mmCIF file of C-alpha atoms in Angstrom:
data_model
loop_
_atom_site.group_PDB
_atom_site.id
_atom_site.type_symbol
_atom_site.label_atom_id
_atom_site.label_comp_id
_atom_site.label_asym_id
_atom_site.label_seq_id
_atom_site.Cartn_x
_atom_site.Cartn_y
_atom_site.Cartn_z
ATOM 1 C CA MET C 54 -92.666 35.254 -143.554
ATOM 2 C CA ALA C 55 -89.599 33.063 -144.010
ATOM 3 C CA GLN C 56 -91.748 29.955 -143.554
ATOM 4 C CA THR C 57 -94.136 31.155 -146.249
ATOM 5 C CA TRP C 58 -91.319 31.582 -148.731
ATOM 6 C CA ALA C 59 -89.988 28.145 -147.849
ATOM 7 C CA VAL C 60 -93.378 26.561 -148.571
ATOM 8 C CA LEU C 61 -93.687 28.411 -151.885
ATOM 9 C CA ALA C 62 -90.176 27.335 -152.895
ATOM 10 C CA ALA C 63 -90.985 23.715 -152.093
ATOM 11 C CA LEU C 64 -94.186 23.858 -154.141
ATOM 12 C CA LEU C 65 -92.331 25.414 -157.063
ATOM 13 C CA PHE C 66 -89.641 22.755 -156.896
ATOM 14 C CA LEU C 67 -92.302 20.017 -156.823
ATOM 15 C CA LEU C 68 -94.082 21.555 -159.803
ATOM 16 C CA ILE C 69 -90.865 21.723 -161.805
ATOM 17 C CA SER C 70 -90.131 18.093 -160.948
ATOM 18 C CA LEU C 71 -93.557 16.996 -162.085
ATOM 19 C CA VAL C 72 -93.288 18.913 -165.353
ATOM 20 C CA GLU C 73 -89.878 17.418 -166.076
ATOM 21 C CA GLY C 74 -91.022 13.907 -165.183
ATOM 22 C CA LEU C 75 -94.233 13.888 -167.204
ATOM 23 C CA ALA C 76 -94.756 13.797 -170.972
ATOM 24 C CA TYR C 77 -97.867 13.385 -173.091
ATOM 25 C CA SER C 78 -98.650 12.516 -176.725
ATOM 26 C CA THR C 79 -101.683 11.692 -178.846
ATOM 27 C CA VAL C 80 -101.763 9.038 -181.564
ATOM 28 C CA SER C 81 -104.492 8.605 -184.170
ATOM 29 C CA VAL C 82 -104.561 5.414 -186.221
ATOM 30 C CA GLU C 83 -107.033 4.006 -188.699
ATOM 31 C CA ALA C 84 -108.662 0.739 -187.703
ATOM 32 C CA GLY C 85 -106.811 -2.260 -189.085
ATOM 33 C CA HIS C 86 -103.474 -0.462 -189.271
ATOM 34 C CA GLU C 87 -100.464 -0.394 -186.935
ATOM 35 C CA ALA C 88 -100.339 1.752 -183.812
ATOM 36 C CA VAL C 89 -96.955 2.609 -182.254
ATOM 37 C CA LEU C 90 -96.815 4.297 -178.829
ATOM 38 C CA SER C 91 -93.420 5.752 -178.040
ATOM 39 C CA CYS C 92 -91.721 5.909 -174.650
ATOM 40 C CA PRO C 93 -88.629 8.120 -174.955
ATOM 41 C CA TYR C 94 -85.790 7.533 -172.525
ATOM 42 C CA VAL C 95 -82.911 9.993 -172.651
ATOM 43 C CA SER C 96 -81.393 9.611 -169.208
ATOM 44 C CA ASN C 97 -77.748 8.678 -168.889
ATOM 45 C CA VAL C 98 -78.566 6.471 -165.936
ATOM 46 C CA SER C 99 -79.056 2.811 -166.785
ATOM 47 C CA LEU C 100 -82.606 1.558 -167.045
ATOM 48 C CA LEU C 101 -83.941 -0.688 -164.301
ATOM 49 C CA MET C 102 -87.510 -1.454 -165.417
ATOM 50 C CA VAL C 103 -90.140 -0.251 -167.880
ATOM 51 C CA THR C 104 -93.841 -1.001 -167.747
ATOM 52 C CA TRP C 105 -96.583 -0.387 -170.293
ATOM 53 C CA LYS C 106 -100.154 -0.511 -169.076
ATOM 54 C CA MET C 107 -103.536 0.597 -170.257
ATOM 55 C CA LYS C 108 -105.568 2.793 -167.946
ATOM 56 C CA CYS C 109 -108.035 0.237 -166.591
ATOM 57 C CA SER C 110 -108.020 -2.341 -163.826
ATOM 58 C CA SER C 111 -107.980 -5.504 -165.968
ATOM 59 C CA CYS C 112 -106.203 -4.275 -169.102
ATOM 60 C CA CYS C 113 -102.884 -5.175 -170.643
ATOM 61 C CA LEU C 114 -99.637 -4.895 -168.686
ATOM 62 C CA LEU C 115 -96.339 -5.316 -170.500
ATOM 63 C CA ALA C 116 -93.128 -5.135 -168.414
ATOM 64 C CA TYR C 117 -89.396 -5.502 -168.884
ATOM 65 C CA ARG C 118 -86.703 -5.827 -166.207
ATOM 66 C CA SER C 119 -83.167 -5.089 -167.354
ATOM 67 C CA ASP C 120 -81.140 -6.667 -164.540
ATOM 68 C CA SER C 121 -82.605 -10.112 -165.248
ATOM 69 C CA ASN C 122 -83.451 -9.474 -168.921
ATOM 70 C CA GLU C 123 -86.974 -10.669 -168.220
ATOM 71 C CA THR C 124 -90.232 -9.661 -169.899
ATOM 72 C CA ARG C 125 -93.743 -10.187 -168.596
ATOM 73 C CA LYS C 126 -97.104 -9.999 -170.359
ATOM 74 C CA LEU C 127 -100.368 -9.907 -168.435
ATOM 75 C CA ASN C 128 -103.899 -9.690 -169.914
ATOM 76 C CA CYS C 129 -102.455 -8.725 -173.300
ATOM 77 C CA SER C 130 -103.569 -10.072 -176.630
ATOM 78 C CA GLU C 131 -101.154 -11.277 -179.279
ATOM 79 C CA ARG C 132 -101.688 -7.980 -181.097
ATOM 80 C CA MET C 133 -99.818 -6.092 -178.342
ATOM 81 C CA MET C 134 -96.046 -6.470 -178.218
ATOM 82 C CA TRP C 135 -92.772 -4.577 -178.102
ATOM 83 C CA LYS C 136 -91.946 -2.649 -181.250
ATOM 84 C CA HIS C 137 -88.377 -3.975 -181.064
ATOM 85 C CA SER C 138 -86.308 -5.461 -178.278
ATOM 86 C CA PRO C 139 -87.155 -3.597 -175.026
ATOM 87 C CA ASP C 140 -83.487 -3.128 -174.143
ATOM 88 C CA THR C 141 -83.081 -0.893 -177.211
ATOM 89 C CA ASP C 142 -86.586 0.464 -177.959
ATOM 90 C CA LEU C 143 -89.337 0.871 -175.374
ATOM 91 C CA ALA C 144 -92.160 1.561 -177.886
ATOM 92 C CA LEU C 145 -95.399 -0.445 -177.731
ATOM 93 C CA ARG C 146 -96.805 -1.888 -180.988
ATOM 94 C CA ILE C 147 -100.470 -2.795 -181.564
ATOM 95 C CA TYR C 148 -101.345 -4.495 -184.831
ATOM 96 C CA PRO C 149 -103.960 -4.612 -186.163
ATOM 97 C CA VAL C 150 -105.566 -1.959 -184.017
ATOM 98 C CA ASN C 151 -109.320 -1.960 -183.387
ATOM 99 C CA LEU C 152 -111.851 0.150 -181.527
ATOM 100 C CA GLY C 153 -111.325 -1.830 -178.313
ATOM 101 C CA ASP C 154 -107.708 -0.625 -178.149
ATOM 102 C CA GLU C 155 -108.702 3.021 -177.896
ATOM 103 C CA GLY C 156 -107.837 4.733 -174.638
ATOM 104 C CA ASN C 157 -105.001 6.081 -172.480
ATOM 105 C CA TYR C 158 -101.690 4.248 -172.021
ATOM 106 C CA THR C 159 -98.908 4.821 -169.519
ATOM 107 C CA CYS C 160 -95.229 4.050 -169.916
ATOM 108 C CA GLU C 161 -93.407 4.028 -166.566
ATOM 109 C CA ILE C 162 -89.632 4.004 -166.434
ATOM 110 C CA ALA C 163 -87.656 3.276 -163.280
ATOM 111 C CA ASN C 164 -83.960 3.938 -162.703
ATOM 112 C CA SER C 165 -81.704 5.013 -159.874
ATOM 113 C CA GLU C 166 -82.887 8.608 -160.148
ATOM 114 C CA GLY C 167 -86.579 7.763 -159.749
ATOM 115 C CA ASN C 168 -89.680 6.988 -161.791
ATOM 116 C CA PHE C 169 -90.672 8.740 -164.983
ATOM 117 C CA LEU C 170 -94.090 8.598 -166.620
ATOM 118 C CA PHE C 171 -94.998 9.060 -170.241
ATOM 119 C CA PHE C 172 -98.689 9.185 -171.261
ATOM 120 C CA SER C 173 -100.149 8.343 -174.645
ATOM 121 C CA SER C 174 -103.722 8.747 -175.838
ATOM 122 C CA LEU C 175 -104.704 6.381 -178.638
ATOM 123 C CA THR C 176 -107.585 7.320 -180.925
ATOM 124 C CA VAL C 177 -108.871 4.821 -183.485
ATOM 125 C CA ILE C 178 -110.341 6.208 -186.706
ATOM 126 C CA VAL C 179 -112.946 4.243 -188.660
ATOM 127 C CA PRO C 180 -113.668 5.237 -192.280
ATOM 128 C CA PRO C 181 -117.391 5.322 -193.117
ATOM 129 C CA ALA C 182 -119.155 3.343 -195.812
ATOM 130 C CA VAL C 183 -120.573 5.891 -198.262
ATOM 131 C CA THR C 184 -123.644 5.440 -200.482
ATOM 132 C CA LEU C 185 -125.662 7.803 -202.697
ATOM 133 C CA THR C 186 -129.201 6.787 -203.663
ATOM 134 C CA TRP C 187 -132.656 8.298 -204.299
ATOM 135 C CA ASP C 188 -136.080 7.500 -202.917
ATOM 136 C CA LYS C 189 -139.607 7.718 -204.280
ATOM 137 C CA SER C 190 -140.344 10.916 -202.388
ATOM 138 C CA GLY C 191 -137.964 12.801 -204.689
ATOM 139 C CA MET C 192 -134.991 13.028 -202.315
ATOM 140 C CA ALA C 193 -131.342 12.232 -203.015
ATOM 141 C CA VAL C 194 -129.860 10.428 -199.989
ATOM 142 C CA CYS C 195 -126.132 10.518 -199.156
ATOM 143 C CA GLN C 196 -125.226 8.252 -196.236
ATOM 144 C CA ALA C 197 -121.879 7.879 -194.437
ATOM 145 C CA SER C 198 -122.330 4.797 -192.242
ATOM 146 C CA ALA C 199 -120.457 3.833 -189.048
ATOM 147 C CA GLY C 200 -117.649 6.373 -189.224
ATOM 148 C CA LYS C 201 -115.484 7.589 -186.364
ATOM 149 C CA PRO C 202 -115.522 10.496 -186.038
ATOM 150 C CA ALA C 203 -118.710 11.426 -187.857
ATOM 151 C CA ALA C 204 -118.160 12.325 -191.507
ATOM 152 C CA ASN C 205 -119.080 15.696 -193.004
ATOM 153 C CA VAL C 206 -121.503 15.648 -195.940
ATOM 154 C CA SER C 207 -121.982 18.476 -198.445
ATOM 155 C CA TRP C 208 -123.704 18.821 -201.821
ATOM 156 C CA ILE C 209 -122.918 20.285 -205.226
ATOM 157 C CA PRO C 210 -124.815 22.368 -206.093
ATOM 158 C CA ALA C 211 -125.643 23.709 -202.647
ATOM 159 C CA SER C 212 -129.285 23.942 -201.699
ATOM 160 C CA ASN C 213 -131.459 25.333 -198.933
ATOM 161 C CA HIS C 214 -133.558 22.159 -198.946
ATOM 162 C CA ILE C 215 -131.069 19.932 -197.125
ATOM 163 C CA THR C 216 -131.796 17.952 -193.965
ATOM 164 C CA GLU C 217 -129.418 15.795 -191.919
ATOM 165 C CA GLU C 218 -129.699 13.216 -189.183
ATOM 166 C CA GLU C 219 -127.215 11.264 -187.056
ATOM 167 C CA VAL C 220 -127.310 7.840 -185.465
ATOM 168 C CA HIS C 221 -124.798 7.156 -182.669
ATOM 169 C CA HIS C 222 -123.803 3.519 -182.249
ATOM 170 C CA SER C 223 -122.717 1.800 -179.054
ATOM 171 C CA ASN C 224 -119.149 1.235 -180.327
ATOM 172 C CA GLY C 225 -118.561 4.970 -180.773
ATOM 173 C CA THR C 226 -119.169 5.158 -184.514
ATOM 174 C CA VAL C 227 -121.667 7.557 -186.063
ATOM 175 C CA THR C 228 -123.883 7.271 -189.152
ATOM 176 C CA ARG C 229 -124.703 10.576 -190.822
ATOM 177 C CA VAL C 230 -127.458 10.830 -193.453
ATOM 178 C CA SER C 231 -128.074 13.903 -195.605
ATOM 179 C CA TYR C 232 -131.148 14.499 -197.796
ATOM 180 C CA ILE C 233 -131.582 16.957 -200.639
ATOM 181 C CA GLY C 234 -134.725 17.502 -202.693
ATOM 182 C CA TRP C 235 -134.374 17.508 -206.493
ATOM 183 C CA VAL C 236 -137.895 16.930 -207.826
ATOM 184 C CA ASN C 237 -138.184 20.466 -209.194
ATOM 185 C CA SER C 238 -134.493 20.741 -210.074
ATOM 186 C CA THR C 239 -133.501 21.285 -213.694
ATOM 187 C CA LEU C 240 -129.937 20.062 -213.134
ATOM 188 C CA PRO C 241 -129.112 16.623 -214.574
ATOM 189 C CA THR C 242 -126.608 15.639 -211.846
ATOM 190 C CA VAL C 243 -126.209 16.043 -208.096
ATOM 191 C CA THR C 244 -122.895 15.402 -206.311
ATOM 192 C CA CYS C 245 -122.303 14.340 -202.707
ATOM 193 C CA LEU C 246 -118.982 15.195 -201.000
ATOM 194 C CA VAL C 247 -117.965 13.169 -197.919
ATOM 195 C CA THR C 248 -114.946 14.381 -195.928
ATOM 196 C CA HIS C 249 -113.409 12.311 -193.142
ATOM 197 C CA PRO C 250 -109.936 12.027 -191.548
ATOM 198 C CA ALA C 251 -109.560 8.533 -193.016
ATOM 199 C CA THR C 252 -111.089 9.102 -196.455
ATOM 200 C CA ASN C 253 -112.540 11.698 -198.820
ATOM 201 C CA GLN C 254 -115.118 10.522 -201.338
ATOM 202 C CA THR C 255 -117.119 12.157 -204.111
ATOM 203 C CA LEU C 256 -120.226 10.463 -205.508
ATOM 204 C CA SER C 257 -122.426 11.709 -208.348
ATOM 205 C CA LEU C 258 -126.003 10.731 -209.195
ATOM 206 C CA HIS C 259 -127.557 11.309 -212.617
ATOM 207 C CA LEU C 260 -131.069 12.483 -211.873
ATOM 208 C CA SER C 261 -132.291 11.952 -215.420
ATOM 209 C CA TYR C 262 -131.485 8.253 -215.126
ATOM 210 C CA SER C 263 -132.835 7.790 -211.634
ATOM 211 C CA SER C 264 -136.143 9.651 -211.835
ATOM 212 C CA PRO C 265 -138.866 7.876 -209.859
ATOM 213 C CA ARG C 266 -141.148 8.414 -212.850
ATOM 214 C CA LEU C 267 -139.020 6.034 -214.889
ATOM 215 C CA PRO C 268 -140.534 2.803 -213.484
ATOM 216 C CA TYR C 269 -144.009 4.059 -214.308
ATOM 217 C CA LEU C 270 -142.927 4.911 -217.832
ATOM 218 C CA VAL C 271 -141.463 1.466 -218.237
ATOM 219 C CA ILE C 272 -144.633 -0.140 -216.909
ATOM 220 C CA GLY C 273 -146.800 1.988 -219.192
ATOM 221 C CA GLY C 274 -144.611 1.174 -222.173
ATOM 222 C CA SER C 275 -144.836 -2.527 -221.382
ATOM 223 C CA ALA C 276 -148.609 -2.297 -221.138
ATOM 224 C CA SER C 277 -148.787 -0.504 -224.502
ATOM 225 C CA VAL C 278 -146.588 -3.121 -226.125
ATOM 226 C CA ALA C 279 -148.741 -5.868 -224.628
ATOM 227 C CA ALA C 280 -151.926 -4.189 -225.906
ATOM 228 C CA VAL C 281 -150.525 -3.820 -229.440
ATOM 229 C CA SER C 282 -149.325 -7.418 -229.378
ATOM 230 C CA GLY C 283 -152.745 -8.592 -228.227
ATOM 231 C CA VAL C 284 -154.544 -6.726 -230.994
ATOM 232 C CA THR C 285 -152.117 -8.048 -233.596
ATOM 233 C CA LEU C 286 -152.593 -11.615 -232.308
ATOM 234 C CA CYS C 287 -156.358 -11.256 -232.416
ATOM 235 C CA LEU C 288 -156.231 -10.012 -236.031
ATOM 236 C CA ILE C 289 -153.997 -12.918 -237.036
ATOM 237 C CA LEU C 290 -156.346 -15.455 -235.446
ATOM 238 C CA MET C 291 -159.402 -13.834 -237.038
ATOM 239 C CA CYS C 292 -157.780 -13.902 -240.471
ATOM 240 C CA ARG C 293 -156.821 -17.544 -240.075
ATOM 241 C CA GLY C 294 -160.321 -18.471 -238.960
ATOM 242 C CA PHE C 295 -161.846 -16.668 -241.939
ATOM 243 C CA ARG C 296 -159.509 -18.477 -244.365
ATOM 244 C CA ILE C 297 -160.252 -21.859 -242.801
ATOM 245 C CA ARG C 298 -164.025 -21.316 -243.069
ATOM 246 C CA LYS C 299 -163.698 -20.164 -246.668
ATOM 247 C CA LEU C 300 -161.635 -23.201 -247.669
ATOM 248 C CA ALA C 301 -164.043 -25.535 -245.899
ATOM 249 C CA HIS C 302 -167.011 -23.993 -247.738
ATOM 250 C CA ARG C 303 -165.342 -24.382 -251.151
ATOM 251 C CA SER C 304 -164.302 -28.022 -250.716
ATOM 252 C CA ALA C 305 -167.149 -29.401 -248.630
ATOM 253 C CA VAL C 306 -168.796 -31.647 -251.376
ATOM 254 C CA PRO C 307 -165.638 -33.082 -252.970
ATOM 255 C CA PHE C 308 -164.332 -33.988 -249.554
ATOM 256 C CA GLU C 309 -167.520 -35.880 -248.731
ATOM 257 C CA THR C 310 -167.523 -37.839 -252.088
ATOM 258 C CA LYS C 311 -163.873 -38.639 -251.920
ATOM 259 C CA ASN C 312 -163.872 -39.802 -248.341
ATOM 260 C CA PHE C 313 -167.185 -41.704 -248.415
ATOM 261 C CA ARG C 314 -166.120 -45.296 -247.851
ATOM 262 C CA PHE C 315 -169.510 -47.183 -248.026
ATOM 263 C CA THR C 316 -170.388 -46.437 -251.665
ATOM 264 C CA PRO C 317 -170.416 -49.689 -253.821
ATOM 265 C CA SER C 318 -167.729 -49.929 -256.446
ATOM 266 C CA ARG C 319 -170.227 -49.936 -259.295
ATOM 267 C CA VAL C 320 -171.915 -46.843 -258.082
ATOM 268 C CA LYS C 321 -168.568 -45.215 -257.543
ATOM 269 C CA ARG C 322 -167.500 -45.998 -261.132
ATOM 270 C CA GLU C 323 -170.725 -44.634 -262.489
ATOM 271 C CA ALA C 324 -170.293 -41.593 -260.401
ATOM 272 C CA VAL C 325 -166.925 -40.887 -261.900
ATOM 273 C CA LYS C 326 -167.739 -42.110 -265.482
ATOM 274 C CA PRO C 327 -167.564 -39.263 -267.999
ATOM 275 C CA PRO C 328 -170.617 -38.509 -270.159
ATOM 276 C CA VAL C 329 -170.789 -40.506 -273.474
ATOM 277 C CA SER C 330 -171.967 -38.978 -276.733
ATOM 278 C CA SER C 331 -174.319 -40.700 -279.186
ATOM 279 C CA GLU C 332 -171.561 -41.079 -281.734
ATOM 280 C CA SER C 333 -169.425 -43.085 -279.373
ATOM 281 C CA ILE C 334 -172.320 -45.438 -278.636
ATOM 282 C CA TYR C 335 -172.667 -46.548 -282.302
ATOM 283 C CA GLN C 336 -169.046 -46.301 -283.175
ATOM 284 C CA ASN C 337 -168.287 -50.035 -282.634
ATOM 285 C CA TYR C 338 -171.775 -51.373 -283.374
ATOM 286 C CA ASN C 339 -171.859 -54.628 -285.476
ATOM 287 C CA PRO C 340 -175.274 -56.029 -286.446
ATOM 288 C CA ARG C 341 -173.907 -59.592 -286.579
ATOM 289 C CA MET C 342 -173.268 -59.538 -282.921
ATOM 290 C CA ASN C 343 -177.032 -59.899 -282.318
ATOM 291 C CA TYR C 344 -177.139 -63.247 -284.022
#
C-alpha cells in the first residue's frame, strides 16, 4: 500500500513539473504581415541557451548561447530573425509571413534549473478575392476566391434559391461560390455579403442594368437602326437617279448641238443665225449697186 502511494505521488509530482514547464499559445497573422512568436522567460536564474525551431526535420533552427554571446541560424530564410537582441528579448519575428510559414514552433530555454519549453502555433490568414457577376442563365454569382479559411457568403434579400460550392486548393486556400436566381425577381438590386477574419466586403449588383435580355435589345435596336438607315439611303439614291434622268431628258438636244465638234463653221453660223424678216432684207437695198 505504501509503495502504491509512493508511485502516485511521483506521478503527481511529474505531472505538476510538466504543467509548470510547458506553455502554449496560438498566433494568427494575415499573409504579408508580421508574425511575432513570444518566448517568455521569468526565471531568476541566468539564461544559458535558447533555441527556436519549427516542428519538422529540415526546418529553421535559430539558437543563442549566452556564455559566448553567439547566435546560430540553420535552414532559416532572411524573413526569420530575432525580434530584438536575444539577450533581452527571445521572441521570433517572421516578416513578411506566407503560407509556408504556417505550423508549430518550439522555444526551448536552458538554464541551471533545467529545460523549459514554450509552444506556439502559427496560423496564416489569406483574404479572398471577391467578385459579383451574373450569367446568362439568370443567376447572380458571388465568388470569394482563394481565402483561408473559407469565407462565408450571404445574400440580401435572402432567398430559398441559393446554391453553393467549394473548391479546395493544394496550398490550403478555399474558393467558395454562391449562386442566387433572380430571373423572376422584381427587386432592382441584389447584395452579396462576404465575411472573413481578414476582411468583410459588401457588393451590390443592379439587376435592371445587368439583365441578360439587354444585349438582345441592343442588337435588335441596332438592326432596326440599320434597316431605317438602309431604307433612307435607298430613297435618297432613287430620288437622285430620278432627278438625273429628268435633267438628261430636258437637255439632251442642246447638249448634242453644243458639243458637236465636226460641224463646219458655216453650217454652225447658219444654225445659230436668227430669222430675218422681209423688211430687213430690203432695208439697205440700193438699185445702183447692180450696175
